[in-house]
Coordinates of C-alpha atoms in Angstrom, one line a residue:
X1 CA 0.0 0.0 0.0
X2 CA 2.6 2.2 0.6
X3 CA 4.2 1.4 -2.6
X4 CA 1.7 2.7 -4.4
X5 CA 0.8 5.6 -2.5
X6 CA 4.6 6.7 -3.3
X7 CA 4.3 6.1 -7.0
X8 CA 0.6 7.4 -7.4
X9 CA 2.1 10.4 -5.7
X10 CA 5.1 10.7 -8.0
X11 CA 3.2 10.2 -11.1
X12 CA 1.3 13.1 -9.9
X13 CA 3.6 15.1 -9.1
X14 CA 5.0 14.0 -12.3
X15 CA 2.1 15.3 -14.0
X16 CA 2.3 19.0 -12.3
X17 CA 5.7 19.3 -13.6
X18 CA 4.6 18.5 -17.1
X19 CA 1.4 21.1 -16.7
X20 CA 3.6 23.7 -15.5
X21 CA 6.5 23.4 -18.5
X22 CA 3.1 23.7 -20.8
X23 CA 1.8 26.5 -18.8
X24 CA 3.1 29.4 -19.9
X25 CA 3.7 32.5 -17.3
X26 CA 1.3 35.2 -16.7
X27 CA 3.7 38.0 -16.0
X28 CA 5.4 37.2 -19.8
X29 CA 4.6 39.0 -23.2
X30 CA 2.0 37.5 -25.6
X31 CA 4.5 37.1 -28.4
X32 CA 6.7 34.3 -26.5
X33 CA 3.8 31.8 -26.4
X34 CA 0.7 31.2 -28.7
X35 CA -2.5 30.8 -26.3
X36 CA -5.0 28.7 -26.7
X37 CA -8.7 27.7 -25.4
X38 CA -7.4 24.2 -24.3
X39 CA -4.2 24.7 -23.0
X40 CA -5.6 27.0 -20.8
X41 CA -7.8 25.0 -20.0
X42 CA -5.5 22.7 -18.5
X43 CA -3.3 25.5 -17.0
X44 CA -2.8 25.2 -13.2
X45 CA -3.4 27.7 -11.1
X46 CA -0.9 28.8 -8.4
X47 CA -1.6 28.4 -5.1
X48 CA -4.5 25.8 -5.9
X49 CA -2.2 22.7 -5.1
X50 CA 0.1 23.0 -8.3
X51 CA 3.6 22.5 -7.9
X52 CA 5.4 26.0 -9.1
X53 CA 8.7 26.1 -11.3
X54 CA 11.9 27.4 -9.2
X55 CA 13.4 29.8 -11.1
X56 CA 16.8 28.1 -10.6
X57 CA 16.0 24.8 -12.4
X58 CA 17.3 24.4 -15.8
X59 CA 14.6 22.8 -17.1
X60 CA 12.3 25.8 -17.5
X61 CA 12.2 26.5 -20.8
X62 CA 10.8 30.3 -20.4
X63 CA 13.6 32.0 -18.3
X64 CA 12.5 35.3 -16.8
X65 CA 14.3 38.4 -18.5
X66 CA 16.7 40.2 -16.1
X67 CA 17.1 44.0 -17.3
X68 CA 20.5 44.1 -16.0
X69 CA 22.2 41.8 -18.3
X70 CA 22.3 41.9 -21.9
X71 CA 20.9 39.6 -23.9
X72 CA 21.7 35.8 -25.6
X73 CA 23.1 35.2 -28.6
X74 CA 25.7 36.7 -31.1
X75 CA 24.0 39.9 -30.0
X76 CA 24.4 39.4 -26.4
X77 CA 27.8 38.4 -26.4
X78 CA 29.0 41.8 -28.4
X79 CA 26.9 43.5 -26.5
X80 CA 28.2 41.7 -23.0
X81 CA 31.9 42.8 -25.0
X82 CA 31.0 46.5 -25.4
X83 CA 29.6 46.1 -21.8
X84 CA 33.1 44.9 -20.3
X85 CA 34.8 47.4 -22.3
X86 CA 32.5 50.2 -21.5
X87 CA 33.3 49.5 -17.4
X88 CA 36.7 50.3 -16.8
X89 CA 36.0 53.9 -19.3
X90 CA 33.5 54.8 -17.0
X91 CA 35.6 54.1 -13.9
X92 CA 38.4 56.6 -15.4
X93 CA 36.4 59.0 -16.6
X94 CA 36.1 60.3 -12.9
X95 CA 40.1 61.0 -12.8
X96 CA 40.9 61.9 -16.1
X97 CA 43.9 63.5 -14.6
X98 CA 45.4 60.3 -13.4
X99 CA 44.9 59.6 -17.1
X100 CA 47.0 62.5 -18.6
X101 CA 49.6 62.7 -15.9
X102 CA 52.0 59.9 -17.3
X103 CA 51.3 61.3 -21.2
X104 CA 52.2 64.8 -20.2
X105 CA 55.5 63.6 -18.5
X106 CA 56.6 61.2 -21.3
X107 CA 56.5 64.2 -23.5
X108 CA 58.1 66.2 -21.1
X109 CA 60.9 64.0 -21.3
X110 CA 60.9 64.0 -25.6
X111 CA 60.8 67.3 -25.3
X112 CA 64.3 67.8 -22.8
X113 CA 65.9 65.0 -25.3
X114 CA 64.5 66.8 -28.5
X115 CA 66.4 70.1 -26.8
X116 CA 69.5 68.5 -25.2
X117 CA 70.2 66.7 -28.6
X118 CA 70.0 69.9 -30.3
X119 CA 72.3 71.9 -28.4
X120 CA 74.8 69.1 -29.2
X121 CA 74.6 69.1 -32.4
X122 CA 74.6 72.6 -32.9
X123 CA 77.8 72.8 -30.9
X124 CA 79.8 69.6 -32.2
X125 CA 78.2 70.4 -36.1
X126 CA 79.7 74.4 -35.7
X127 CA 83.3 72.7 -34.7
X128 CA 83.0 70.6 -37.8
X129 CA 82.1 73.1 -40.1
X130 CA 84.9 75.4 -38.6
X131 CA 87.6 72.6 -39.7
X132 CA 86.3 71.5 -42.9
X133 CA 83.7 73.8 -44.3
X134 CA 82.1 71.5 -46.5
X135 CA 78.4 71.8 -46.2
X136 CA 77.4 68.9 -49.0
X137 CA 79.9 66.2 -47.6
X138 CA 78.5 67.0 -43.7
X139 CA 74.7 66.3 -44.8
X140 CA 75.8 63.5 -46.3
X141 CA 77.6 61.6 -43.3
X142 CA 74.8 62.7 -41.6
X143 CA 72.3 61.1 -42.8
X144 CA 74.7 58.2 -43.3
X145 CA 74.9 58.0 -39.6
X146 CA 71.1 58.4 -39.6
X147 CA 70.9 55.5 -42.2
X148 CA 73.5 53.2 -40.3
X149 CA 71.1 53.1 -36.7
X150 CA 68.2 52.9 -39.0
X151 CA 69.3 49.6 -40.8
X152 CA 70.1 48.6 -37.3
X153 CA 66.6 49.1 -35.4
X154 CA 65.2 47.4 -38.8
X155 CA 67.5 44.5 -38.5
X156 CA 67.0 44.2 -34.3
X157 CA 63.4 44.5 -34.9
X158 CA 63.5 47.4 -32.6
X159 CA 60.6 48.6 -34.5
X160 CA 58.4 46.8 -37.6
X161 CA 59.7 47.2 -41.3
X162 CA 57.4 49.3 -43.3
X163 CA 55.8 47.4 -46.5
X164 CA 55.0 50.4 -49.1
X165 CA 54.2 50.2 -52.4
X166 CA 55.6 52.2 -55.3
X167 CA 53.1 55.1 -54.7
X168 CA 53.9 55.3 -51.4
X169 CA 57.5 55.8 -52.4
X170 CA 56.0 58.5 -54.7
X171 CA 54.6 60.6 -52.3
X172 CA 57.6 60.0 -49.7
X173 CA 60.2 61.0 -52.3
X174 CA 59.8 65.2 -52.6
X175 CA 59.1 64.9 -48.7
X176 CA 62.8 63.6 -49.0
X177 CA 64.3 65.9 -51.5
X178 CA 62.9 68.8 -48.8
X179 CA 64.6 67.3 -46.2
X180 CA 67.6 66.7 -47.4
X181 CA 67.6 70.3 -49.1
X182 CA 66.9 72.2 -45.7
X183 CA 69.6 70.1 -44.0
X184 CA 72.3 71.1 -46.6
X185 CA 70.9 74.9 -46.3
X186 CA 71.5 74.6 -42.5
X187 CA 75.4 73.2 -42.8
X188 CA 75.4 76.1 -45.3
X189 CA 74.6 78.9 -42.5
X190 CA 76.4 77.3 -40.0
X191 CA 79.2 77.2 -41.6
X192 CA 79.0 81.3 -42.9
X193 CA 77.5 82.7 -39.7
X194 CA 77.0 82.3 -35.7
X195 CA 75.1 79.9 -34.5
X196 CA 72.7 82.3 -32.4
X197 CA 72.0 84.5 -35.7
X198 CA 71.0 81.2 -37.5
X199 CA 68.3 80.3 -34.9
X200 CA 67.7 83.7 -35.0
X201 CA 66.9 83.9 -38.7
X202 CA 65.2 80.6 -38.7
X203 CA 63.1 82.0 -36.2
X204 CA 61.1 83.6 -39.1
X205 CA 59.3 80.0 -39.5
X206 CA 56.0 81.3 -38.2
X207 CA 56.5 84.1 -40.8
X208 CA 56.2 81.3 -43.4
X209 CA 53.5 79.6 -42.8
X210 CA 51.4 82.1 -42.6
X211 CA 52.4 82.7 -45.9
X212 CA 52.2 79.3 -47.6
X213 CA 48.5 79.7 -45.7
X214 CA 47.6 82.5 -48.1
X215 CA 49.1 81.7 -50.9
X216 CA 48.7 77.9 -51.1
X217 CA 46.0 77.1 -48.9
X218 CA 43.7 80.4 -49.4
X219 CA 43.1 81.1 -45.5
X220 CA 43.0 84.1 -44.1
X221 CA 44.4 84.8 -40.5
X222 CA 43.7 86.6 -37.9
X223 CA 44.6 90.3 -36.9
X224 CA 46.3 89.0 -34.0
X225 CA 48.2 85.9 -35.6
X226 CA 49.8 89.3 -38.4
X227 CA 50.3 91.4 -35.6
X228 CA 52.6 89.1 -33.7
X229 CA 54.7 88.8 -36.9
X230 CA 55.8 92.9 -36.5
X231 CA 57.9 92.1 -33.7
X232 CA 58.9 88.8 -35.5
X233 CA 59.8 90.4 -39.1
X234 CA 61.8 93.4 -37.0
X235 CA 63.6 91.5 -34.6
X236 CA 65.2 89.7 -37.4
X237 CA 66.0 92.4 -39.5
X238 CA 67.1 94.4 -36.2
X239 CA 69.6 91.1 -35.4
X240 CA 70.9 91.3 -38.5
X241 CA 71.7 94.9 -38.9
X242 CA 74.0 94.1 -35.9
X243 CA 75.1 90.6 -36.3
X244 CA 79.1 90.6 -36.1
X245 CA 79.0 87.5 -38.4
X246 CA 76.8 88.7 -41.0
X247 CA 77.3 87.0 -44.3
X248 CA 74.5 86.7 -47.3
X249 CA 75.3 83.8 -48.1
X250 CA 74.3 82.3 -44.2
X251 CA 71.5 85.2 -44.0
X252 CA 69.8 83.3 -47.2
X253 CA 71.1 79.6 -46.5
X254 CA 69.1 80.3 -43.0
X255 CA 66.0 81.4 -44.7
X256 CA 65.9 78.9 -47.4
X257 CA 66.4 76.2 -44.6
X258 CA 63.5 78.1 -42.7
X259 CA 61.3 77.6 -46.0
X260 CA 61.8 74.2 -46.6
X261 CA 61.9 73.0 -43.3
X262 CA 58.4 74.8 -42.6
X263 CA 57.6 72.7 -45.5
X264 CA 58.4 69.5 -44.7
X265 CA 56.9 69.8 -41.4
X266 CA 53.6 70.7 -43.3
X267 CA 53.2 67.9 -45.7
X268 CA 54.9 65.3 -43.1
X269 CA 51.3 66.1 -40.4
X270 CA 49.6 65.9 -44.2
X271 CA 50.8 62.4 -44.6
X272 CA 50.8 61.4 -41.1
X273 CA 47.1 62.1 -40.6
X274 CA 46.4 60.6 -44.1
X275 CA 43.9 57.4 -42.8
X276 CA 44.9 55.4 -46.1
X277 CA 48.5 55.3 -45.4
X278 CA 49.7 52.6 -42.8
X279 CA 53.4 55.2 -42.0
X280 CA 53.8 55.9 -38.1
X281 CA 56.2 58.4 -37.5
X282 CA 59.0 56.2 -36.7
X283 CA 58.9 55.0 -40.4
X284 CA 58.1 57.9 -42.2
X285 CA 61.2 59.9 -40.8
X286 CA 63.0 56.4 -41.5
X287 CA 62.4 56.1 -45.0
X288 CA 62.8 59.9 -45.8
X289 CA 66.2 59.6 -44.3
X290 CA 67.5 56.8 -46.3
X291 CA 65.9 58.0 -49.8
X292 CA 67.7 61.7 -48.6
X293 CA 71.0 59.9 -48.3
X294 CA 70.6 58.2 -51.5
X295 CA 69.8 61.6 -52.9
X296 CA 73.0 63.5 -51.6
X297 CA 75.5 61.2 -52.5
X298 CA 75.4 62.2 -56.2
X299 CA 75.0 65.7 -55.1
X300 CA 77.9 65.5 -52.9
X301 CA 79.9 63.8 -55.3
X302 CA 79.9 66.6 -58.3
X303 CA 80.1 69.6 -56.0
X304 CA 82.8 68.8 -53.4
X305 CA 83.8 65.1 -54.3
X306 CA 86.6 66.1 -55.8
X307 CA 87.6 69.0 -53.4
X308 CA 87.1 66.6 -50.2
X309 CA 90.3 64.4 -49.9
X310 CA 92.6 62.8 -47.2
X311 CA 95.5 65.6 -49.1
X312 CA 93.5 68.1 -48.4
X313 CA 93.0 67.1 -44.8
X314 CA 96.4 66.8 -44.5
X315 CA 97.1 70.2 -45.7
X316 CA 94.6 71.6 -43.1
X317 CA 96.6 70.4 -40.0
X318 CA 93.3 68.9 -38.8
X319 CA 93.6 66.4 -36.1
X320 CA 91.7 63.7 -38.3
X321 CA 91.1 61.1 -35.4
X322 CA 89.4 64.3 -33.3
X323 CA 87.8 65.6 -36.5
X324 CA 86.0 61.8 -36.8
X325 CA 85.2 62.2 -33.1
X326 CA 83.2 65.3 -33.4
X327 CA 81.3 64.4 -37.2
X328 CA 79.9 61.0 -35.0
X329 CA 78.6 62.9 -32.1
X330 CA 77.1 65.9 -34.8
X331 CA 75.3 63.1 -37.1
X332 CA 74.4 60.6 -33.8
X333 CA 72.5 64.0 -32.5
X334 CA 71.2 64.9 -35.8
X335 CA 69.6 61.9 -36.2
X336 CA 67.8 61.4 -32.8
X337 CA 67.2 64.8 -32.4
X338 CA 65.2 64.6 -35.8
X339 CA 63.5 61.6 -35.0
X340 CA 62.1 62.8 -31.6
X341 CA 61.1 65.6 -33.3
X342 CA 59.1 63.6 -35.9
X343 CA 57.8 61.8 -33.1
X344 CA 56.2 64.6 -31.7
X345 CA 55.0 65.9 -34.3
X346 CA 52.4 63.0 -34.7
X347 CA 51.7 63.5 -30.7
X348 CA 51.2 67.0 -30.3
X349 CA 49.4 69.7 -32.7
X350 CA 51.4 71.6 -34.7
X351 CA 50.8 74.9 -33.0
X352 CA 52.2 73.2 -29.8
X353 CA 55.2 71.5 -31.7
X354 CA 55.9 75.7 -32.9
X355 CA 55.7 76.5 -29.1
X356 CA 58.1 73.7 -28.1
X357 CA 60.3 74.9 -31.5
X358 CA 60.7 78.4 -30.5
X359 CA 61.3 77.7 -26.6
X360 CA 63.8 74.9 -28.4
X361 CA 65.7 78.2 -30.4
X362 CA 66.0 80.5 -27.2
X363 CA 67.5 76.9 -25.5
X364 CA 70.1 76.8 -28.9
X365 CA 71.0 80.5 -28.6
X366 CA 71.6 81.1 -25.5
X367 CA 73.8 77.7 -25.4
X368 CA 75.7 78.4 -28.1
X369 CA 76.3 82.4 -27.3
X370 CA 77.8 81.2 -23.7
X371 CA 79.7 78.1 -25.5
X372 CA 81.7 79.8 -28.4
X373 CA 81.5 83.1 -26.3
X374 CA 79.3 85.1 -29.1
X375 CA 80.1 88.8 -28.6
X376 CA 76.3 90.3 -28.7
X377 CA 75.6 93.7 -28.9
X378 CA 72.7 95.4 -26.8
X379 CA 71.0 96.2 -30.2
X380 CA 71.4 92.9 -30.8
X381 CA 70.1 91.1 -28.2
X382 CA 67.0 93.2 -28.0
X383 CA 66.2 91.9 -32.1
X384 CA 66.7 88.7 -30.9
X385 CA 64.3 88.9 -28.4
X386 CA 62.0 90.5 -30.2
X387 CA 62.1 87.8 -32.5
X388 CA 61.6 85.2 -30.4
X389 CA 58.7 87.4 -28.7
X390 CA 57.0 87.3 -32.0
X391 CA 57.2 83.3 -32.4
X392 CA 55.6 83.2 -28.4
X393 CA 52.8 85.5 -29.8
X394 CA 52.0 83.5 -33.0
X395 CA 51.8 80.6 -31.3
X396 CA 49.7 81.7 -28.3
X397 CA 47.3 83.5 -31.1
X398 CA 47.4 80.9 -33.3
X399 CA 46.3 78.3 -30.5
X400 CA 43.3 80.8 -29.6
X401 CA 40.1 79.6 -31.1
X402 CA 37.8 82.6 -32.5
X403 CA 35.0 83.0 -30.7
X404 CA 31.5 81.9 -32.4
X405 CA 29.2 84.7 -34.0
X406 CA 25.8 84.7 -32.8
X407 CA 22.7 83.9 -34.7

């Protein structure tokens, strides 16, 4: 007897489990299950002796919706993804300092090797130039040092090997030809005139642009942004009115390196923000620097190739070991100094790379004046300050957005 009261009671209770799964829920939408007459018929009602569904069994085949987790599926798993992704951006996004702290100190830290590099070169390129005043020749060991460390990080695999095709190499090419043009226009003053008055005439940069703006580009700028080039344009004519060194051939060799540099520096953020090309920085400044070796080789070869020998070195008196010393330490600057400066360039804006550049001249000048003992007049000084004022004007009105018109 007891037997079958335990059996007639599991078949029962059998039989509430099977009403229930067939039941569907009240509290559910109509579109999950098609009702009908007789199965609702047969429906238990809760609380009338029917056994009801724990929500925790897996055999329920109508799980309740929980609004705080996203769905099943190939949808629900991207949008469980974008979920998880979307935490830890929420979390920062109450310090957003914490976030910027270590991005403002790495470039803190490009921006003192960009400068420290640069007042080496200056200095070790000037003593170079003094002993063998061969502006073609220097560019070129230059950016055969520069080639030398970059077949080296390629070869390490310090850094990926770019794969370009042929019109990539198209558009790269006159990028290189600028380069290597503004380099050989900077041996060129260096060699002719002080290193101060260089910077000084270089200085003229934001003069430039402005400029190509006009000319090339059709924009129009702002009162402010040509009334910060008065002090610019007159400090530099006021420097060179007084320069001890003056020398037209350095006055111009700084201006067309001013020019083309400006240039390169253009097209290069052109390129850089181009979303078709795959170039980073790293490689872009890479490849420009080996096609603008390959392009001053020939150069250097018809124009000083024959003047440049170990006789005439000899008939210099220069020390040749010392003289090897210094051309390593100038093109080992050059070359990082260039490349942090590239690098840069693709991190900042290029109103705040001009900032950085003209604090970079005043670091150069004032360097080079206490180094190789300048002699500056009063007069002088105040054109060069002037000029550098000028650059710290453009940049601050440049960086100034104009304020909306009203409707």
């Amino acid at each position: 007897m007891q037997s079958m009261a335990a059996s007639s009671s599991s078949y029962s209770s059998a039989r509430g489990w099977a009403a229930v799964r067939r039941c569907p829920s009240p509290s559910l939408p109509a579109r999950h299950v098609a009702f009908s007459s007789s199965s609702s018929s047969r429906c238990p009602v809760a609380g009338a002796g029917a056994p009801v569904l724990p929500l925790g069994i897996r055999g329920g085949r109508l799980p309740l919706p929980c609004p705080l987790l996203p769905p099943g599926g190939k949808n629900g798993a991207s949008a469980r993804r974008a979920a998880a992704a979307a935490a830890p951006s929420a979390e920062g996004d109450g310090k957003p300092e914490a976030a910027g702290i270590p991005r403002t100190l790495q470039l803190g830290a490009m921006i003192l090797v960009w400068y420290l590099l640069n007042i080496y070169f200056n200095i070790y390129n000037k003593l170079v130039l003094k002993a063998v005043p061969f502006p073609y020749t220097i560019t070129t060991f230059q950016f055969a040092s520069g080639s030398f460390f970059i077949t080296l990080m390629w070869l390490l695999n310090l850094h990926p090997k770019p794969r370009l095709s042929l019109q990539q190499y198209a558009k790269i090419l006159p990028l290189a030809l600028i380069h290597m043009m503004g380099n050989v226009f900077t041996n060129m003053s260096l060699g002719k005139v002080a290193v101060s008055f260089t910077h000084t005439i270089k200085a003229m940069e934001p003069f430039f642009s402005v400029l190509f703006s006009v000319l090339l580009l059709g924009q129009t700028p702002s009162l402010l942004v040509v009334g910060s080039l008065v002090p610019l344009v007159g400090g530099v004519v006021l420097a060179s009115m007084t320069e001890v060194s003056f020398n037209w051939i350095g006055f111009w060799s700084a201006m067309a390196s001013t020019v083309t540099n400006q240039s390169r520096n253009v097209f290069s953020k052109k390129l850089l923000a181009d979303k078709e090309e795959t170039l980073d920085d790293i490689n872009l400044f890479s490849i420009m620097t080996v096609m603008s070796f390959l392009l001053s080789v020939p150069l250097m070869l018809y124009l000083e190739g024959i003047k440049f020998s170990p006789s005439y070195l000899q008939s210099t008196g220069v020390n040749l070991q010392e003289l090897c010393v210094k051309a390593a330490i100038a093109g080992t600057c050059f070359h990082f100094y260039q490349q942090v400066s590239y690098s840069l360039l693709a991190r900042i804006s290029p109103v705040t790379h001009s900032v950085a550049n003209s604090v970079k001249r005043v670091v150069v000048i004032v360097s080079s004046v206490i180094f190789f003992r300048t002699p500056i007049s009063p007069i002088n000084a105040l054109g060069t300050g002037l000029a550098l004022l000028g650059v710290f004007l453009y940049s601050r009105f440049k960086k100034a957005k104009p304020k909306a018109k009203a409707a």
